[in-house]
């Protein structure tokens, strides 16, 4: 299974870099699409996790590949679960700023060392092992794929993190005015 995941991630990256990644662009409500992914993680509440979603009123429309955006949300949520320790609290928040939808996934886990913040976007790169950020079960490709998916959609992604206090991954996507 781990080998299949690694090969799949490598193929996805290769397709993106070769410019042959097929995108199925549609108009959809980002909050609804993200919430459907978010709800699949609620089964983790049995393991002591608390999940919170903070939506804004009304639909938040984007023009994007729904499946790829849901992959982004799933990857960010998986990382939040993986790097949570004692405080298993994860939130998904939405907002609108300057014609962009802002979606953030935050945890109160181990955080990322400041020296590693820019490196985490690189292929096969995990934050330093002494920080324990490089948890088992990850290929080191997820955030690289996430960043490329968001870039292909005309958006940006950034991280705010404090070691020992958690991380927040913030995605900005163009709001669709259709």
Backbone as CSV, one residue per row, in Angstrom:
resi,resn,N_x,N_y,N_z,CA_x,CA_y,CA_z,C_x,C_y,C_z
1,UNK,0.823,-1.200,0.000,0.000,0.000,0.000,0.867,1.264,0.000
2,UNK,1.919,1.225,0.813,2.811,2.385,0.888,3.514,2.614,-0.447
3,UNK,3.943,1.524,-1.095,4.591,1.635,-2.395,3.611,2.175,-3.444
4,UNK,2.370,1.702,-3.414,1.343,2.211,-4.331,1.136,3.713,-4.131
5,UNK,1.097,4.147,-2.879,0.918,5.572,-2.576,2.092,6.390,-3.121
6,UNK,3.305,5.892,-2.905,4.494,6.594,-3.380,4.508,6.683,-4.901
7,UNK,4.229,5.585,-5.581,4.208,5.580,-7.051,3.117,6.519,-7.563
8,UNK,1.953,6.491,-6.936,0.870,7.397,-7.340,1.261,8.854,-7.194
9,UNK,1.906,9.180,-6.085,2.362,10.561,-5.864,3.407,10.967,-6.898
10,UNK,4.337,10.074,-7.194,5.378,10.370,-8.188,4.753,10.584,-9.565
11,UNK,3.793,9.744,-9.942,3.123,9.911,-11.234,2.351,11.224,-11.307
12,UNK,1.690,11.580,-10.224,0.960,12.853,-10.190,1.912,14.018,-10.389
13,UNK,3.018,14.024,-9.663,4.010,15.096,-9.813,4.575,15.134,-11.228
14,UNK,4.867,13.976,-11.786,5.419,13.913,-13.146,4.442,14.495,-14.165
15,UNK,3.160,14.153,-14.031,2.151,14.697,-14.952,2.049,16.214,-14.837
16,UNK,2.095,16.720,-13.607,2.015,18.171,-13.409,3.224,18.857,-14.034
17,UNK,4.398,18.311,-13.800,5.617,18.934,-14.316,5.699,18.853,-15.834
18,UNK,5.124,17.803,-16.416,5.129,17.659,-17.871,4.005,18.469,-18.526
19,UNK,3.136,19.053,-17.702,2.031,19.853,-18.233,0.921,19.023,-18.834
20,UNK,0.831,17.758,-18.450,-0.206,16.886,-19.006,-1.247,16.480,-17.953
21,UNK,-1.286,17.191,-16.842,-2.268,16.914,-15.801,-3.633,17.371,-16.310
22,UNK,-4.562,16.427,-16.386,-5.904,16.776,-16.844,-6.695,17.341,-15.686
23,UNK,-7.306,18.486,-15.940,-8.109,19.149,-14.924,-9.555,19.216,-15.429
24,UNK,-10.485,18.908,-14.552,-11.904,19.016,-14.880,-12.463,20.222,-14.144
25,UNK,-12.359,21.374,-14.780,-12.753,22.627,-14.149,-14.271,22.794,-14.173
26,UNK,-14.824,23.029,-12.985,-16.258,23.282,-12.845,-16.447,24.363,-11.785
27,UNK,-17.651,24.887,-11.711,-18.006,25.829,-10.656,-18.638,25.023,-9.518
28,UNK,-18.149,25.230,-8.297,-18.715,24.523,-7.157,-18.491,25.329,-5.886
29,UNK,-19.248,24.952,-4.856,-19.158,25.583,-3.542,-17.991,24.945,-2.784
30,UNK,-16.937,25.705,-2.565,-15.744,25.196,-1.898,-16.063,24.702,-0.493
31,UNK,-16.903,25.416,0.227,-17.230,25.005,1.601,-17.903,23.640,1.617
32,UNK,-18.821,23.419,0.689,-19.533,22.137,0.636,-18.574,21.013,0.269
33,UNK,-17.711,21.254,-0.721,-16.751,20.231,-1.154,-15.769,19.901,-0.034
34,UNK,-15.273,20.918,0.648,-14.318,20.701,1.739,-15.001,20.019,2.921
35,UNK,-16.241,20.405,3.206,-16.954,19.812,4.334,-17.191,18.321,4.113
36,UNK,-17.433,17.905,2.860,-17.646,16.479,2.607,-16.378,15.682,2.912
37,UNK,-15.208,16.252,2.632,-13.945,15.605,2.992,-13.763,15.659,4.502
38,UNK,-13.989,16.813,5.082,-13.830,17.035,6.521,-14.648,16.020,7.328
39,UNK,-15.872,15.770,6.888,-16.761,14.860,7.623,-16.238,13.430,7.656
40,UNK,-15.437,13.039,6.669,-14.880,11.683,6.674,-13.854,11.506,7.791
41,UNK,-13.299,12.596,8.281,-12.307,12.534,9.356,-12.941,12.470,10.737
42,UNK,-14.230,12.730,10.829,-14.890,12.744,12.139,-14.891,11.383,12.826
43,UNK,-14.647,10.332,12.078,-14.530,9.008,12.687,-13.358,8.990,13.677
44,UNK,-12.405,9.894,13.496,-11.237,9.997,14.375,-11.614,10.545,15.760
45,UNK,-12.837,11.040,15.909,-13.283,11.516,17.219,-13.264,10.381,18.243
46,UNK,-13.395,9.142,17.758,-13.322,7.976,18.634,-11.922,7.821,19.230
47,UNK,-10.933,8.446,18.597,-9.551,8.377,19.072,-9.147,9.653,19.820
48,UNK,-10.150,10.462,20.190,-9.885,11.644,20.992,-9.713,12.937,20.216
49,UNK,-9.888,12.910,18.909,-9.765,14.130,18.115,-11.044,14.965,18.231
50,UNK,-10.867,16.273,18.155,-11.991,17.209,18.091,-11.858,17.962,16.771
51,UNK,-12.929,17.980,15.992,-12.930,18.644,14.689,-13.924,19.795,14.698
52,UNK,-13.489,20.942,14.185,-14.326,22.141,14.152,-14.313,22.703,12.740
53,UNK,-15.472,23.117,12.282,-15.555,23.771,10.973,-16.225,25.124,11.175
54,UNK,-15.633,26.155,10.609,-16.165,27.515,10.705,-16.395,28.030,9.296
55,UNK,-17.659,27.944,8.874,-18.016,28.368,7.522,-18.563,29.788,7.554
56,UNK,-18.548,30.409,6.390,-19.193,31.710,6.255,-20.543,31.493,5.592
57,UNK,-21.414,32.468,5.726,-22.770,32.320,5.225,-22.812,32.285,3.712
58,UNK,-23.663,31.396,3.206,-23.879,31.300,1.763,-22.826,30.460,1.073
59,UNK,-23.065,30.180,-0.209,-22.079,29.402,-0.967,-20.832,30.239,-1.261
60,UNK,-19.712,29.560,-1.330,-18.434,30.191,-1.661,-17.961,29.494,-2.937
61,UNK,-18.251,30.131,-4.067,-18.029,29.497,-5.359,-16.610,29.709,-5.875
62,UNK,-16.050,28.616,-6.406,-14.749,28.653,-7.070,-14.899,27.951,-8.415
63,UNK,-14.007,28.257,-9.342,-13.926,27.555,-10.630,-12.640,26.746,-10.572
64,UNK,-12.790,25.438,-10.349,-11.619,24.599,-10.106,-11.970,23.141,-10.391
65,UNK,-10.968,22.295,-10.260,-11.156,20.853,-10.350,-11.533,20.369,-8.956
66,UNK,-12.785,20.035,-8.779,-13.307,19.664,-7.457,-12.507,18.521,-6.835
67,UNK,-12.231,17.494,-7.616,-11.500,16.334,-7.099,-10.113,16.734,-6.602
68,UNK,-9.411,17.565,-7.366,-8.056,17.985,-6.973,-8.097,18.855,-5.708
69,UNK,-9.071,19.733,-5.619,-9.187,20.585,-4.425,-9.530,19.728,-3.209
70,UNK,-10.367,18.720,-3.400,-10.667,17.823,-2.287,-9.425,17.023,-1.881
71,UNK,-8.561,16.688,-2.846,-7.291,16.033,-2.521,-6.433,16.944,-1.654
72,UNK,-6.422,18.235,-1.978,-5.657,19.205,-1.196,-6.165,19.228,0.243
73,UNK,-7.472,19.347,0.410,-8.066,19.402,1.753,-7.764,18.105,2.512
74,UNK,-7.909,16.974,1.836,-7.642,15.683,2.484,-6.183,15.587,2.923
75,UNK,-5.268,16.055,2.093,-3.845,16.005,2.445,-3.568,16.872,3.660
76,UNK,-4.120,18.086,3.675,-3.889,18.983,4.800,-4.497,18.438,6.094
77,UNK,-5.681,17.837,5.987,-6.303,17.240,7.169,-5.508,16.023,7.654
78,UNK,-5.023,15.211,6.719,-4.208,14.047,7.094,-2.957,14.485,7.835
79,UNK,-2.316,15.539,7.334,-1.130,16.053,8.014,-1.476,16.565,9.407
80,UNK,-2.602,17.258,9.526,-3.013,17.779,10.838,-3.217,16.639,11.825
81,UNK,-3.843,15.561,11.375,-4.047,14.393,12.237,-2.697,13.758,12.573
82,UNK,-1.867,13.574,11.565,-0.574,12.903,11.743,0.321,13.635,12.736
83,UNK,0.300,14.970,12.714,1.231,15.737,13.537,0.622,16.300,14.807
84,UNK,-0.600,15.876,15.110,-1.190,16.231,16.398,-0.609,15.297,17.444
85,UNK,-0.468,15.783,18.626,0.034,14.941,19.716,-0.988,14.942,20.843
86,UNK,-0.719,15.612,21.920,-1.612,15.585,23.075,-2.918,16.334,22.841
87,UNK,-2.829,17.477,22.186,-4.038,18.271,21.907,-4.487,17.941,20.492
88,UNK,-5.486,17.096,20.396,-5.952,16.585,19.105,-7.121,17.431,18.614
89,UNK,-6.831,18.695,18.351,-7.846,19.681,17.985,-7.534,20.205,16.577
90,UNK,-8.455,20.001,15.648,-8.236,20.386,14.250,-9.411,21.225,13.775
91,UNK,-9.078,22.321,13.084,-10.150,23.184,12.588,-9.983,23.461,11.096
92,UNK,-11.123,23.667,10.458,-11.212,24.045,9.046,-12.002,25.348,9.014
93,UNK,-11.359,26.421,8.570,-11.972,27.750,8.601,-12.024,28.361,7.210
94,UNK,-13.065,29.161,6.967,-13.250,29.831,5.684,-13.422,31.330,5.872
95,UNK,-13.035,32.076,4.867,-13.235,33.512,4.835,-13.095,34.001,3.404
96,UNK,-13.406,35.260,3.210,-13.228,35.892,1.895,-12.467,37.187,2.115
97,UNK,-11.395,37.371,1.351,-10.572,38.568,1.430,-10.114,38.948,0.035
98,UNK,-10.340,40.187,-0.363,-9.850,40.713,-1.638,-10.184,39.818,-2.828
99,UNK,-11.426,39.344,-2.905,-11.849,38.522,-4.036,-11.303,37.113,-4.022
100,UNK,-10.795,36.697,-2.873,-10.252,35.344,-2.746,-10.923,34.609,-1.598
101,UNK,-11.107,33.314,-1.797,-11.579,32.447,-0.733,-10.355,32.035,0.076
102,UNK,-10.445,32.163,1.365,-9.364,31.749,2.250,-9.855,30.528,3.013
103,UNK,-9.110,29.445,2.909,-9.452,28.204,3.591,-8.227,27.773,4.383
104,UNK,-8.387,27.554,5.677,-7.235,27.139,6.469,-7.540,25.870,7.254
105,UNK,-6.508,25.053,7.362,-6.561,23.842,8.180,-5.521,24.036,9.279
106,UNK,-5.974,23.989,10.520,-5.074,24.259,11.654,-5.103,23.110,12.650
107,UNK,-3.927,22.852,13.229,-3.825,21.874,14.295,-3.084,22.507,15.466
108,UNK,-3.109,21.838,16.586,-2.386,22.295,17.778,-1.316,21.264,18.121
109,UNK,-0.682,20.769,17.059,0.296,19.706,17.192,1.701,20.195,17.452
110,UNK,2.655,19.483,16.896,4.058,19.709,17.228,4.675,20.918,16.536
111,UNK,4.028,21.425,15.480,4.557,22.586,14.786,5.758,22.253,13.913
112,UNK,6.299,23.277,13.294,7.417,23.138,12.366,8.477,24.151,12.764
113,UNK,9.717,23.704,12.781,10.812,24.628,13.070,10.859,25.703,11.997
114,UNK,11.174,26.930,12.407,11.226,28.045,11.470,12.179,27.767,10.312
115,UNK,13.283,27.107,10.573,14.261,26.812,9.529,13.732,25.818,8.495
116,UNK,12.666,25.103,8.815,12.093,24.114,7.904,10.891,24.638,7.116
117,UNK,10.381,25.814,7.442,9.127,26.292,6.846,9.154,26.362,5.326
118,UNK,10.232,26.798,4.730,10.295,26.874,3.263,10.596,25.523,2.631
119,UNK,11.273,24.648,3.350,11.677,23.346,2.811,10.508,22.386,2.643
120,UNK,9.457,22.540,3.423,8.374,21.554,3.421,7.664,21.437,2.082
121,UNK,7.818,22.426,1.211,7.149,22.409,-0.098,7.948,21.622,-1.136
122,UNK,9.174,21.263,-0.826,10.037,20.564,-1.775,9.712,19.072,-1.815
123,UNK,9.906,18.476,-2.998,9.686,17.037,-3.146,10.585,16.259,-2.196
124,UNK,10.033,15.211,-1.645,10.717,14.280,-0.745,11.225,14.950,0.522
125,UNK,10.811,16.176,0.764,11.303,16.912,1.932,10.297,16.814,3.060
126,UNK,10.791,16.441,4.199,10.005,16.483,5.433,10.784,17.378,6.369
127,UNK,10.112,17.951,7.309,10.821,18.779,8.286,11.778,17.900,9.076
128,UNK,12.696,18.515,9.747,13.766,17.759,10.412,13.229,16.694,11.369
129,UNK,13.897,15.594,11.404,13.482,14.470,12.243,13.596,14.789,13.726
130,UNK,14.515,15.655,14.103,14.635,15.984,15.525,13.383,16.686,16.015
131,UNK,12.645,17.300,15.103,11.389,17.951,15.444,10.242,16.950,15.457
132,UNK,10.475,15.732,15.028,9.484,14.675,14.925,8.384,15.019,13.939
133,UNK,8.600,15.993,13.093,7.580,16.365,12.120,7.478,15.287,11.042
134,UNK,8.548,14.588,10.781,8.547,13.562,9.743,7.957,12.275,10.304
135,UNK,6.658,12.207,10.333,5.983,11.046,10.914,5.902,9.906,9.910
136,UNK,5.734,8.731,10.437,5.609,7.552,9.589,4.354,7.656,8.740
137,UNK,4.411,7.058,7.568,3.236,7.007,6.707,3.171,8.114,5.695
138,UNK,4.143,8.987,5.633,4.101,10.032,4.631,5.243,9.843,3.645
139,UNK,4.986,10.199,2.384,5.982,10.000,1.333,6.910,11.187,1.177
140,UNK,6.567,12.319,1.775,7.365,13.520,1.579,6.995,14.238,0.297
141,UNK,5.926,13.805,-0.366,5.493,14.419,-1.620,4.202,15.213,-1.474
142,UNK,3.462,14.961,-0.416,2.120,15.535,-0.264,2.059,17.040,-0.366
143,UNK,2.905,17.756,0.359,2.836,19.217,0.327,3.342,19.783,-0.995
144,UNK,4.256,19.094,-1.642,4.700,19.507,-2.966,3.540,19.407,-3.963
145,UNK,2.802,18.313,-3.893,1.635,18.123,-4.761,0.568,19.168,-4.442
146,UNK,0.304,19.383,-3.164,-0.688,20.379,-2.741,-0.335,21.746,-3.318
147,UNK,0.908,22.155,-3.166,1.327,23.476,-3.650,1.145,23.580,-5.164
148,UNK,1.506,22.538,-5.888,1.357,22.587,-7.343,-0.111,22.614,-7.769
149,UNK,-0.968,21.843,-7.088,-2.407,21.884,-7.397,-2.955,23.294,-7.184
150,UNK,-2.605,23.902,-6.073,-3.114,25.237,-5.769,-2.582,26.251,-6.782
151,UNK,-1.318,26.149,-7.141,-0.734,27.050,-8.139,-1.434,26.891,-9.484
152,UNK,-1.725,25.650,-9.895,-2.431,25.405,-11.154,-3.818,26.051,-11.163
153,UNK,-4.385,26.257,-9.988,-5.704,26.885,-9.869,-5.615,28.399,-9.663
154,UNK,-4.425,28.966,-9.800,-4.267,30.412,-9.644,-4.293,30.871,-8.209
155,UNK,-4.033,29.960,-7.288,-4.069,30.292,-5.872,-2.690,30.262,-5.240
156,UNK,-2.688,30.444,-3.935,-1.450,30.383,-3.160,-1.695,29.558,-1.904
157,UNK,-0.612,29.057,-1.335,-0.678,28.356,-0.056,0.512,28.799,0.776
158,UNK,0.264,28.942,2.045,1.325,29.331,2.966,1.085,28.615,4.297
159,UNK,2.103,28.657,5.132,1.993,28.012,6.437,2.421,28.989,7.516
160,UNK,1.720,28.945,8.622,2.110,29.658,9.842,2.250,28.580,10.898
161,UNK,3.377,28.570,11.576,3.613,27.512,12.537,4.511,27.987,13.656
162,UNK,4.275,27.422,14.817,5.138,27.663,15.959,5.429,26.312,16.593
163,UNK,6.696,26.021,16.729,7.098,24.733,17.273,6.465,24.512,18.637
164,UNK,5.834,23.352,18.774,5.193,22.989,20.029,3.780,23.528,20.188
165,UNK,3.323,24.358,19.234,1.988,24.963,19.365,1.079,24.681,18.179
166,UNK,1.628,24.146,17.099,0.791,23.779,15.972,1.083,24.537,14.705
167,UNK,0.318,24.175,13.674,0.491,24.745,12.336,-0.852,25.077,11.729
168,UNK,-0.832,26.070,10.861,-2.014,26.450,10.098,-1.607,26.590,8.642
169,UNK,-2.211,25.785,7.781,-1.968,25.853,6.344,-3.111,26.642,5.725
170,UNK,-2.772,27.728,5.031,-3.763,28.667,4.517,-3.721,28.675,2.998
171,UNK,-4.869,28.369,2.394,-5.013,28.336,0.953,-5.869,29.511,0.517
172,UNK,-5.405,30.250,-0.487,-6.193,31.315,-1.113,-6.504,30.880,-2.540
173,UNK,-7.779,30.905,-2.903,-8.209,30.598,-4.269,-9.072,31.738,-4.786
174,UNK,-8.998,32.019,-6.086,-9.857,33.069,-6.633,-11.338,32.738,-6.448
175,UNK,-12.083,33.702,-5.937,-13.526,33.561,-5.786,-14.156,33.660,-7.167
176,UNK,-15.068,32.732,-7.481,-15.711,32.743,-8.801,-16.922,33.659,-8.767
177,UNK,-16.931,34.616,-9.636,-18.046,35.565,-9.731,-18.904,35.191,-10.941
178,UNK,-19.661,34.119,-10.837,-20.379,33.635,-12.018,-21.844,33.758,-11.960
